[in-house]
Amino acid sequence: MNISGKSFWLVGASSGIGRSLALQLAAQGGNVAVSARNGQALTELQRQAQSLPGSIHASPLDATDREACHHTLAEIQKELGPVNISVLNAGVYQPMTVSDFNAQTCEHIFTVNVMSTINCLEALLQKVEGLEQILITGSVAGYRGLPLAGAYGASKAALINLAEGFRSGFLKRGIQLRVINPGFVETPMTAKNTFKMPALISSDDAAKAIIAGLSKSGFEITFPKRFTWWLKLLRILPYYCYFPLLKRLNT
C-alpha cells in the first residue's frame, strides 16, 4: 500500500505500538492524527515528526467519553479531510490473580479497552466518506483464557468477537473492519509482567508488521507468527487437554 497522502486516525498513540506506528506512517508520507489522554506526549510526538515527509497532528482525547470521540473526529476531518484508515489502539493492562481479583479494576479495563473502541466506531460510522479500513487492536490473549490475563484477555476476546460480528456489515459499506492481534511487544504495558515473555518484539517491529498488513485484505494481522500460531493451536484444544496443559505451563 502507498501510505503517502493518506489520512490516518490513531487512537491510543502516546506510547508503545501506537507511537511507533504514527512515526513510521509519517515517515512514509502519511498524515496522521494521534489521539490519547496524554496530550503532552502527543505534542512531543508531533514535534518529532516535523522533519518527516508526512505529518502528525496531536488531537488529545479520552476515548471513554462518547461525545468527545465524535467531536475529536469532526475536528480532525476539518484539518486533514476524510480519514482513510483508523487504528483503534486505546488499551490498559493489569495482571490479575484470584487473590487480587477486583471488580473496579475489571470495570476500568473493560471501559478503556472495549467501550473506547465502541465509542470510536460509532463516531467513524457517522463519517464514512473516504474510509477504507478500521483496525481494532486485540491480542492473542483474547484467543483463550490465560493465567494473569483473565480480565485483560476477556476484554480483548470481546473486541475480536465484536469485529467478527460486525465485519460483514462494514464490508457492505465498503469498509474493512479488521483486528490486530499482537503477541508480546515491548511496551510500557508489558513492562508490568514479571515473567519471561516468549518471542518478545519491539514496538517498532510491531508497527512494521501492521503497515505490511495494511496492503492485505485478511481479517487479522498477527505477529510474531512464530509465537502467535502456537496460541492459535490452543484455540482448538478441548478443555480436557487445554487445562492440564495450562497447569503444566504455569508451574
PDB file of C-alpha atoms in Angstrom:
ATOM      1  CA  MET A   1       0.000   0.000   0.000  1.00  0.00           C
ATOM      2  CA  ASN A   2       1.166   3.514  -0.811  1.00  0.00           C
ATOM      3  CA  ILE A   3       0.964   5.365   2.514  1.00  0.00           C
ATOM      4  CA  SER A   4       1.859   8.769   1.077  1.00  0.00           C
ATOM      5  CA  GLY A   5      -1.036  11.216   1.101  1.00  0.00           C
ATOM      6  CA  LYS A   6      -3.393   9.008   3.088  1.00  0.00           C
ATOM      7  CA  SER A   7      -5.022  10.263   6.285  1.00  0.00           C
ATOM      8  CA  PHE A   8      -4.939   8.203   9.475  1.00  0.00           C
ATOM      9  CA  TRP A   9      -6.545   8.425  12.904  1.00  0.00           C
ATOM     10  CA  LEU A  10      -4.669   6.517  15.585  1.00  0.00           C
ATOM     11  CA  VAL A  11      -6.335   6.254  18.985  1.00  0.00           C
ATOM     12  CA  GLY A  12      -4.001   5.229  21.795  1.00  0.00           C
ATOM     13  CA  ALA A  13      -0.879   6.686  20.211  1.00  0.00           C
ATOM     14  CA  SER A  14       1.032   8.279  23.087  1.00  0.00           C
ATOM     15  CA  SER A  15       3.342   5.297  23.663  1.00  0.00           C
ATOM     16  CA  GLY A  16       4.149   1.758  22.601  1.00  0.00           C
ATOM     17  CA  ILE A  17       2.795   0.369  19.346  1.00  0.00           C
ATOM     18  CA  GLY A  18       0.628   3.413  18.609  1.00  0.00           C
ATOM     19  CA  ARG A  19       3.532   5.829  18.925  1.00  0.00           C
ATOM     20  CA  SER A  20       5.833   3.732  16.738  1.00  0.00           C
ATOM     21  CA  LEU A  21       3.096   3.293  14.155  1.00  0.00           C
ATOM     22  CA  ALA A  22       2.433   7.040  13.962  1.00  0.00           C
ATOM     23  CA  LEU A  23       6.109   7.826  13.333  1.00  0.00           C
ATOM     24  CA  GLN A  24       6.503   5.133  10.695  1.00  0.00           C
ATOM     25  CA  LEU A  25       3.358   6.208   8.845  1.00  0.00           C
ATOM     26  CA  ALA A  26       4.512   9.836   8.852  1.00  0.00           C
ATOM     27  CA  ALA A  27       7.960   8.706   7.661  1.00  0.00           C
ATOM     28  CA  GLN A  28       6.224   7.176   4.627  1.00  0.00           C
ATOM     29  CA  GLY A  29       4.267  10.344   3.860  1.00  0.00           C
ATOM     30  CA  GLY A  30       1.071   9.683   5.774  1.00  0.00           C
ATOM     31  CA  ASN A  31      -0.880  12.430   7.525  1.00  0.00           C
ATOM     32  CA  VAL A  32      -1.576  11.063  10.982  1.00  0.00           C
ATOM     33  CA  ALA A  33      -3.941  12.381  13.648  1.00  0.00           C
ATOM     34  CA  VAL A  34      -2.928  10.924  17.004  1.00  0.00           C
ATOM     35  CA  SER A  35      -5.247  10.719  19.999  1.00  0.00           C
ATOM     36  CA  ALA A  36      -4.726   9.706  23.615  1.00  0.00           C
ATOM     37  CA  ARG A  37      -5.317  11.165  27.060  1.00  0.00           C
ATOM     38  CA  ASN A  38      -1.680  12.245  27.426  1.00  0.00           C
ATOM     39  CA  GLY A  39      -1.686  15.484  25.460  1.00  0.00           C
ATOM     40  CA  GLN A  40       1.905  16.323  26.371  1.00  0.00           C
ATOM     41  CA  ALA A  41       3.158  13.057  24.865  1.00  0.00           C
ATOM     42  CA  LEU A  42       1.165  13.734  21.693  1.00  0.00           C
ATOM     43  CA  THR A  43       2.643  17.220  21.360  1.00  0.00           C
ATOM     44  CA  GLU A  44       6.132  15.761  21.683  1.00  0.00           C
ATOM     45  CA  LEU A  45       5.270  13.145  19.064  1.00  0.00           C
ATOM     46  CA  GLN A  46       4.084  15.885  16.719  1.00  0.00           C
ATOM     47  CA  ARG A  47       7.342  17.770  17.267  1.00  0.00           C
ATOM     48  CA  GLN A  48       9.430  14.698  16.457  1.00  0.00           C
ATOM     49  CA  ALA A  49       7.662  14.310  13.126  1.00  0.00           C
ATOM     50  CA  GLN A  50       8.351  17.834  11.860  1.00  0.00           C
ATOM     51  CA  SER A  51      11.188  16.717   9.588  1.00  0.00           C
ATOM     52  CA  LEU A  52       9.323  13.710   8.182  1.00  0.00           C
ATOM     53  CA  PRO A  53       7.691  13.592   4.723  1.00  0.00           C
ATOM     54  CA  GLY A  54       4.240  13.242   6.259  1.00  0.00           C
ATOM     55  CA  SER A  55       2.756  14.891   9.337  1.00  0.00           C
ATOM     56  CA  ILE A  56       1.491  14.135  12.823  1.00  0.00           C
ATOM     57  CA  HIS A  57      -1.323  16.146  14.375  1.00  0.00           C
ATOM     58  CA  ALA A  58      -1.969  15.978  18.124  1.00  0.00           C
ATOM     59  CA  SER A  59      -5.660  15.519  18.960  1.00  0.00           C
ATOM     60  CA  PRO A  60      -5.952  14.760  22.704  1.00  0.00           C
ATOM     61  CA  LEU A  61      -8.917  12.558  23.588  1.00  0.00           C
ATOM     62  CA  ASP A  62     -10.339  10.466  26.390  1.00  0.00           C
ATOM     63  CA  ALA A  63     -11.976   7.819  24.214  1.00  0.00           C
ATOM     64  CA  THR A  64     -14.155   6.616  27.096  1.00  0.00           C
ATOM     65  CA  ASP A  65     -16.107   9.857  26.512  1.00  0.00           C
ATOM     66  CA  ARG A  66     -18.555   9.082  23.711  1.00  0.00           C
ATOM     67  CA  GLU A  67     -19.331  12.678  22.752  1.00  0.00           C
ATOM     68  CA  ALA A  68     -15.648  13.611  22.818  1.00  0.00           C
ATOM     69  CA  CYS A  69     -14.949  10.913  20.205  1.00  0.00           C
ATOM     70  CA  HIS A  70     -17.480  12.461  17.817  1.00  0.00           C
ATOM     71  CA  HIS A  71     -16.142  15.974  18.413  1.00  0.00           C
ATOM     72  CA  THR A  72     -12.484  14.987  18.038  1.00  0.00           C
ATOM     73  CA  LEU A  73     -13.077  13.133  14.769  1.00  0.00           C
ATOM     74  CA  ALA A  74     -15.003  16.103  13.370  1.00  0.00           C
ATOM     75  CA  GLU A  75     -12.096  18.412  14.225  1.00  0.00           C
ATOM     76  CA  ILE A  76      -9.594  16.009  12.663  1.00  0.00           C
ATOM     77  CA  GLN A  77     -11.580  15.896   9.435  1.00  0.00           C
ATOM     78  CA  LYS A  78     -11.727  19.678   9.298  1.00  0.00           C
ATOM     79  CA  GLU A  79      -7.926  19.708   9.375  1.00  0.00           C
ATOM     80  CA  LEU A  80      -6.997  16.605   7.365  1.00  0.00           C
ATOM     81  CA  GLY A  81     -10.093  15.821   5.336  1.00  0.00           C
ATOM     82  CA  PRO A  82     -11.696  12.358   5.349  1.00  0.00           C
ATOM     83  CA  VAL A  83      -9.913   9.700   7.392  1.00  0.00           C
ATOM     84  CA  ASN A  84      -8.848   6.787   5.184  1.00  0.00           C
ATOM     85  CA  ILE A  85      -7.594   4.377   7.852  1.00  0.00           C
ATOM     86  CA  SER A  86      -8.190   4.314  11.604  1.00  0.00           C
ATOM     87  CA  VAL A  87      -6.369   2.190  14.170  1.00  0.00           C
ATOM     88  CA  LEU A  88      -8.257   1.877  17.464  1.00  0.00           C
ATOM     89  CA  ASN A  89      -5.496   1.027  19.896  1.00  0.00           C
ATOM     90  CA  ALA A  90      -6.579   2.502  23.247  1.00  0.00           C
ATOM     91  CA  GLY A  91      -5.923  -0.002  25.992  1.00  0.00           C
ATOM     92  CA  VAL A  92      -4.829  -0.734  29.535  1.00  0.00           C
ATOM     93  CA  TYR A  93      -3.443  -3.889  31.104  1.00  0.00           C
ATOM     94  CA  GLN A  94      -3.288  -5.089  34.672  1.00  0.00           C
ATOM     95  CA  PRO A  95      -2.130  -8.599  35.605  1.00  0.00           C
ATOM     96  CA  MET A  96      -4.646 -10.192  37.937  1.00  0.00           C
ATOM     97  CA  THR A  97      -4.839 -13.351  40.019  1.00  0.00           C
ATOM     98  CA  VAL A  98      -7.753 -14.701  42.047  1.00  0.00           C
ATOM     99  CA  SER A  99      -6.073 -13.303  45.172  1.00  0.00           C
ATOM    100  CA  ASP A 100      -6.191  -9.728  43.884  1.00  0.00           C
ATOM    101  CA  PHE A 101      -9.420 -10.019  41.869  1.00  0.00           C
ATOM    102  CA  ASN A 102     -11.104  -6.630  41.898  1.00  0.00           C
ATOM    103  CA  ALA A 103     -14.346  -5.621  40.195  1.00  0.00           C
ATOM    104  CA  GLN A 104     -13.329  -1.972  39.941  1.00  0.00           C
ATOM    105  CA  THR A 105     -10.131  -2.876  38.076  1.00  0.00           C
ATOM    106  CA  CYS A 106     -12.084  -5.177  35.769  1.00  0.00           C
ATOM    107  CA  GLU A 107     -14.566  -2.401  35.038  1.00  0.00           C
ATOM    108  CA  HIS A 108     -11.734   0.011  34.232  1.00  0.00           C
ATOM    109  CA  ILE A 109     -10.115  -2.484  31.850  1.00  0.00           C
ATOM    110  CA  PHE A 110     -13.387  -3.087  30.011  1.00  0.00           C
ATOM    111  CA  THR A 111     -14.268   0.607  29.889  1.00  0.00           C
ATOM    112  CA  VAL A 112     -10.951   1.599  28.330  1.00  0.00           C
ATOM    113  CA  ASN A 113     -10.356  -1.426  26.121  1.00  0.00           C
ATOM    114  CA  VAL A 114     -13.882  -2.140  24.916  1.00  0.00           C
ATOM    115  CA  MET A 115     -16.038   0.968  25.310  1.00  0.00           C
ATOM    116  CA  SER A 116     -13.340   3.295  23.945  1.00  0.00           C
ATOM    117  CA  THR A 117     -13.288   1.207  20.784  1.00  0.00           C
ATOM    118  CA  ILE A 118     -17.083   1.152  20.540  1.00  0.00           C
ATOM    119  CA  ASN A 119     -17.252   4.931  21.004  1.00  0.00           C
ATOM    120  CA  CYS A 120     -14.734   5.482  18.205  1.00  0.00           C
ATOM    121  CA  LEU A 121     -16.514   3.019  15.918  1.00  0.00           C
ATOM    122  CA  GLU A 122     -19.762   4.919  16.382  1.00  0.00           C
ATOM    123  CA  ALA A 123     -18.043   8.192  15.519  1.00  0.00           C
ATOM    124  CA  LEU A 124     -16.400   6.697  12.428  1.00  0.00           C
ATOM    125  CA  LEU A 125     -19.725   5.335  11.175  1.00  0.00           C
ATOM    126  CA  GLN A 126     -21.011   8.913  11.063  1.00  0.00           C
ATOM    127  CA  LYS A 127     -18.046   9.949   8.875  1.00  0.00           C
ATOM    128  CA  VAL A 128     -17.601   7.115   6.353  1.00  0.00           C
ATOM    129  CA  GLU A 129     -16.612   9.199   3.309  1.00  0.00           C
ATOM    130  CA  GLY A 130     -13.180   8.027   2.170  1.00  0.00           C
ATOM    131  CA  LEU A 131     -12.917   5.468   4.972  1.00  0.00           C
ATOM    132  CA  GLU A 132     -11.184   2.298   3.773  1.00  0.00           C
ATOM    133  CA  GLN A 133     -10.112   0.371   6.874  1.00  0.00           C
ATOM    134  CA  ILE A 134     -10.710   0.287  10.616  1.00  0.00           C
ATOM    135  CA  LEU A 135      -8.280  -1.806  12.623  1.00  0.00           C
ATOM    136  CA  ILE A 136      -9.033  -2.798  16.214  1.00  0.00           C
ATOM    137  CA  THR A 137      -6.133  -3.798  18.434  1.00  0.00           C
ATOM    138  CA  GLY A 138      -6.967  -7.060  20.129  1.00  0.00           C
ATOM    139  CA  SER A 139      -4.398  -9.504  21.482  1.00  0.00           C
ATOM    140  CA  VAL A 140      -3.507 -13.178  21.334  1.00  0.00           C
ATOM    141  CA  ALA A 141      -4.592 -13.078  24.997  1.00  0.00           C
ATOM    142  CA  GLY A 142      -8.111 -12.933  23.562  1.00  0.00           C
ATOM    143  CA  TYR A 143      -7.796 -16.356  21.927  1.00  0.00           C
ATOM    144  CA  ARG A 144      -8.232 -18.331  25.180  1.00  0.00           C
ATOM    145  CA  GLY A 145      -8.155 -17.705  28.916  1.00  0.00           C
ATOM    146  CA  LEU A 146      -4.587 -17.330  30.199  1.00  0.00           C
ATOM    147  CA  PRO A 147      -3.164 -17.011  33.741  1.00  0.00           C
ATOM    148  CA  LEU A 148      -2.796 -13.375  34.929  1.00  0.00           C
ATOM    149  CA  ALA A 149      -4.756 -12.153  31.889  1.00  0.00           C
ATOM    150  CA  GLY A 150      -8.289 -13.101  32.920  1.00  0.00           C
ATOM    151  CA  ALA A 151      -9.708  -9.570  32.800  1.00  0.00           C
ATOM    152  CA  TYR A 152      -7.439  -8.204  30.076  1.00  0.00           C
ATOM    153  CA  GLY A 153      -7.862 -11.277  27.886  1.00  0.00           C
ATOM    154  CA  ALA A 154     -11.630 -11.185  28.319  1.00  0.00           C
ATOM    155  CA  SER A 155     -11.701  -7.572  27.101  1.00  0.00           C
ATOM    156  CA  LYS A 156      -9.623  -8.490  24.058  1.00  0.00           C
ATOM    157  CA  ALA A 157     -11.803 -11.527  23.346  1.00  0.00           C
ATOM    158  CA  ALA A 158     -14.763  -9.138  23.362  1.00  0.00           C
ATOM    159  CA  LEU A 159     -13.066  -6.937  20.758  1.00  0.00           C
ATOM    160  CA  ILE A 160     -12.251  -9.888  18.500  1.00  0.00           C
ATOM    161  CA  ASN A 161     -15.857 -11.098  18.732  1.00  0.00           C
ATOM    162  CA  LEU A 162     -17.144  -7.572  18.115  1.00  0.00           C
ATOM    163  CA  ALA A 163     -15.108  -7.263  14.919  1.00  0.00           C
ATOM    164  CA  GLU A 164     -16.100 -10.741  13.725  1.00  0.00           C
ATOM    165  CA  GLY A 165     -19.770  -9.972  14.242  1.00  0.00           C
ATOM    166  CA  PHE A 166     -19.796  -6.584  12.512  1.00  0.00           C
ATOM    167  CA  ARG A 167     -17.260  -7.255   9.727  1.00  0.00           C
ATOM    168  CA  SER A 168     -19.806  -8.206   7.039  1.00  0.00           C
ATOM    169  CA  GLY A 169     -21.921  -5.145   7.800  1.00  0.00           C
ATOM    170  CA  PHE A 170     -18.919  -2.851   7.466  1.00  0.00           C
ATOM    171  CA  LEU A 171     -17.900  -4.553   4.201  1.00  0.00           C
ATOM    172  CA  LYS A 172     -21.333  -3.723   2.763  1.00  0.00           C
ATOM    173  CA  ARG A 173     -20.406  -0.081   3.345  1.00  0.00           C
ATOM    174  CA  GLY A 174     -17.053  -0.549   1.634  1.00  0.00           C
ATOM    175  CA  ILE A 175     -15.052  -0.572   4.878  1.00  0.00           C
ATOM    176  CA  GLN A 176     -12.728  -3.334   6.013  1.00  0.00           C
ATOM    177  CA  LEU A 177     -13.125  -3.980   9.743  1.00  0.00           C
ATOM    178  CA  ARG A 178     -10.049  -5.886  10.905  1.00  0.00           C
ATOM    179  CA  VAL A 179      -8.217  -6.933  14.065  1.00  0.00           C
ATOM    180  CA  ILE A 180      -4.578  -6.670  15.081  1.00  0.00           C
ATOM    181  CA  ASN A 181      -3.632  -9.480  17.466  1.00  0.00           C
ATOM    182  CA  PRO A 182      -0.082  -8.969  18.726  1.00  0.00           C
ATOM    183  CA  GLY A 183       1.932 -11.380  20.796  1.00  0.00           C
ATOM    184  CA  PHE A 184       4.315  -9.935  23.380  1.00  0.00           C
ATOM    185  CA  VAL A 185       5.540  -6.461  22.412  1.00  0.00           C
ATOM    186  CA  GLU A 186       7.983  -4.416  24.475  1.00  0.00           C
ATOM    187  CA  THR A 187       5.834  -1.508  25.703  1.00  0.00           C
ATOM    188  CA  PRO A 188       5.098   0.275  28.997  1.00  0.00           C
ATOM    189  CA  MET A 189       2.109  -2.087  29.413  1.00  0.00           C
ATOM    190  CA  THR A 190       4.068  -5.329  29.140  1.00  0.00           C
ATOM    191  CA  ALA A 191       6.737  -3.918  31.458  1.00  0.00           C
ATOM    192  CA  LYS A 192       4.315  -4.883  34.253  1.00  0.00           C
ATOM    193  CA  ASN A 193       4.912  -8.565  33.551  1.00  0.00           C
ATOM    194  CA  THR A 194       7.334 -10.306  35.891  1.00  0.00           C
ATOM    195  CA  PHE A 195       7.613 -13.486  33.795  1.00  0.00           C
ATOM    196  CA  LYS A 196       9.739 -14.150  30.725  1.00  0.00           C
ATOM    197  CA  MET A 197       7.749 -13.180  27.640  1.00  0.00           C
ATOM    198  CA  PRO A 198       8.381 -15.559  24.719  1.00  0.00           C
ATOM    199  CA  ALA A 199       9.151 -14.135  21.264  1.00  0.00           C
ATOM    200  CA  LEU A 200       9.158 -10.557  22.619  1.00  0.00           C
ATOM    201  CA  ILE A 201       9.491  -7.956  19.847  1.00  0.00           C
ATOM    202  CA  SER A 202       9.959  -4.184  19.807  1.00  0.00           C
ATOM    203  CA  SER A 203       7.140  -1.727  19.180  1.00  0.00           C
ATOM    204  CA  ASP A 204       8.961  -0.631  16.005  1.00  0.00           C
ATOM    205  CA  ASP A 205       8.857  -4.188  14.655  1.00  0.00           C
ATOM    206  CA  ALA A 206       5.183  -4.411  15.609  1.00  0.00           C
ATOM    207  CA  ALA A 207       4.462  -1.207  13.680  1.00  0.00           C
ATOM    208  CA  LYS A 208       6.282  -2.569  10.628  1.00  0.00           C
ATOM    209  CA  ALA A 209       4.124  -5.699  10.736  1.00  0.00           C
ATOM    210  CA  ILE A 210       0.946  -3.603  10.916  1.00  0.00           C
ATOM    211  CA  ILE A 211       1.960  -1.431   7.962  1.00  0.00           C
ATOM    212  CA  ALA A 212       2.817  -4.532   5.941  1.00  0.00           C
ATOM    213  CA  GLY A 213      -0.626  -5.905   6.785  1.00  0.00           C
ATOM    214  CA  LEU A 214      -2.455  -2.802   5.572  1.00  0.00           C
ATOM    215  CA  SER A 215      -1.978  -3.835   1.951  1.00  0.00           C
ATOM    216  CA  LYS A 216      -3.614  -7.227   2.562  1.00  0.00           C
ATOM    217  CA  SER A 217      -7.311  -7.991   2.784  1.00  0.00           C
ATOM    218  CA  GLY A 218      -7.370 -10.621   5.530  1.00  0.00           C
ATOM    219  CA  PHE A 219      -9.375 -10.114   8.697  1.00  0.00           C
ATOM    220  CA  GLU A 220      -6.438 -10.479  11.084  1.00  0.00           C
ATOM    221  CA  ILE A 221      -2.935  -9.040  11.373  1.00  0.00           C
ATOM    222  CA  THR A 222      -0.973 -11.074  13.903  1.00  0.00           C
ATOM    223  CA  PHE A 223       2.699 -11.142  14.890  1.00  0.00           C
ATOM    224  CA  PRO A 224       5.223 -12.550  15.542  1.00  0.00           C
ATOM    225  CA  LYS A 225       3.833 -15.591  13.752  1.00  0.00           C
ATOM    226  CA  ARG A 226       6.418 -17.937  15.263  1.00  0.00           C
ATOM    227  CA  PHE A 227       4.574 -17.351  18.563  1.00  0.00           C
ATOM    228  CA  THR A 228       1.016 -16.434  17.642  1.00  0.00           C
ATOM    229  CA  TRP A 229       0.397 -19.580  15.593  1.00  0.00           C
ATOM    230  CA  TRP A 230       1.097 -21.687  18.683  1.00  0.00           C
ATOM    231  CA  LEU A 231      -1.549 -19.670  20.510  1.00  0.00           C
ATOM    232  CA  LYS A 232      -3.954 -20.289  17.631  1.00  0.00           C
ATOM    233  CA  LEU A 233      -3.475 -24.020  18.080  1.00  0.00           C
ATOM    234  CA  LEU A 234      -4.596 -23.703  21.698  1.00  0.00           C
ATOM    235  CA  ARG A 235      -7.983 -22.474  20.475  1.00  0.00           C
ATOM    236  CA  ILE A 236      -8.867 -25.869  19.030  1.00  0.00           C
ATOM    237  CA  LEU A 237      -7.830 -27.942  22.037  1.00  0.00           C
ATOM    238  CA  PRO A 238     -10.738 -29.448  24.017  1.00  0.00           C
ATOM    239  CA  TYR A 239     -10.953 -28.385  27.657  1.00  0.00           C
ATOM    240  CA  TYR A 240      -9.780 -31.765  28.953  1.00  0.00           C
ATOM    241  CA  CYS A 241      -6.489 -31.159  27.099  1.00  0.00           C
ATOM    242  CA  TYR A 242      -6.263 -27.396  27.497  1.00  0.00           C
ATOM    243  CA  PHE A 243      -6.491 -27.074  31.282  1.00  0.00           C
ATOM    244  CA  PRO A 244      -3.891 -29.769  32.113  1.00  0.00           C
ATOM    245  CA  LEU A 245      -1.536 -28.144  29.590  1.00  0.00           C
ATOM    246  CA  LEU A 246      -2.133 -24.732  31.121  1.00  0.00           C
ATOM    247  CA  LYS A 247      -1.390 -26.135  34.569  1.00  0.00           C
ATOM    248  CA  ARG A 248       1.919 -27.546  33.360  1.00  0.00           C
ATOM    249  CA  LEU A 249       2.897 -24.267  31.692  1.00  0.00           C
ATOM    250  CA  ASN A 250       2.035 -22.355  34.846  1.00  0.00           C
ATOM    251  CA  THR A 251       4.248 -24.412  37.187  1.00  0.00           C
TER     252      THR A 251
END
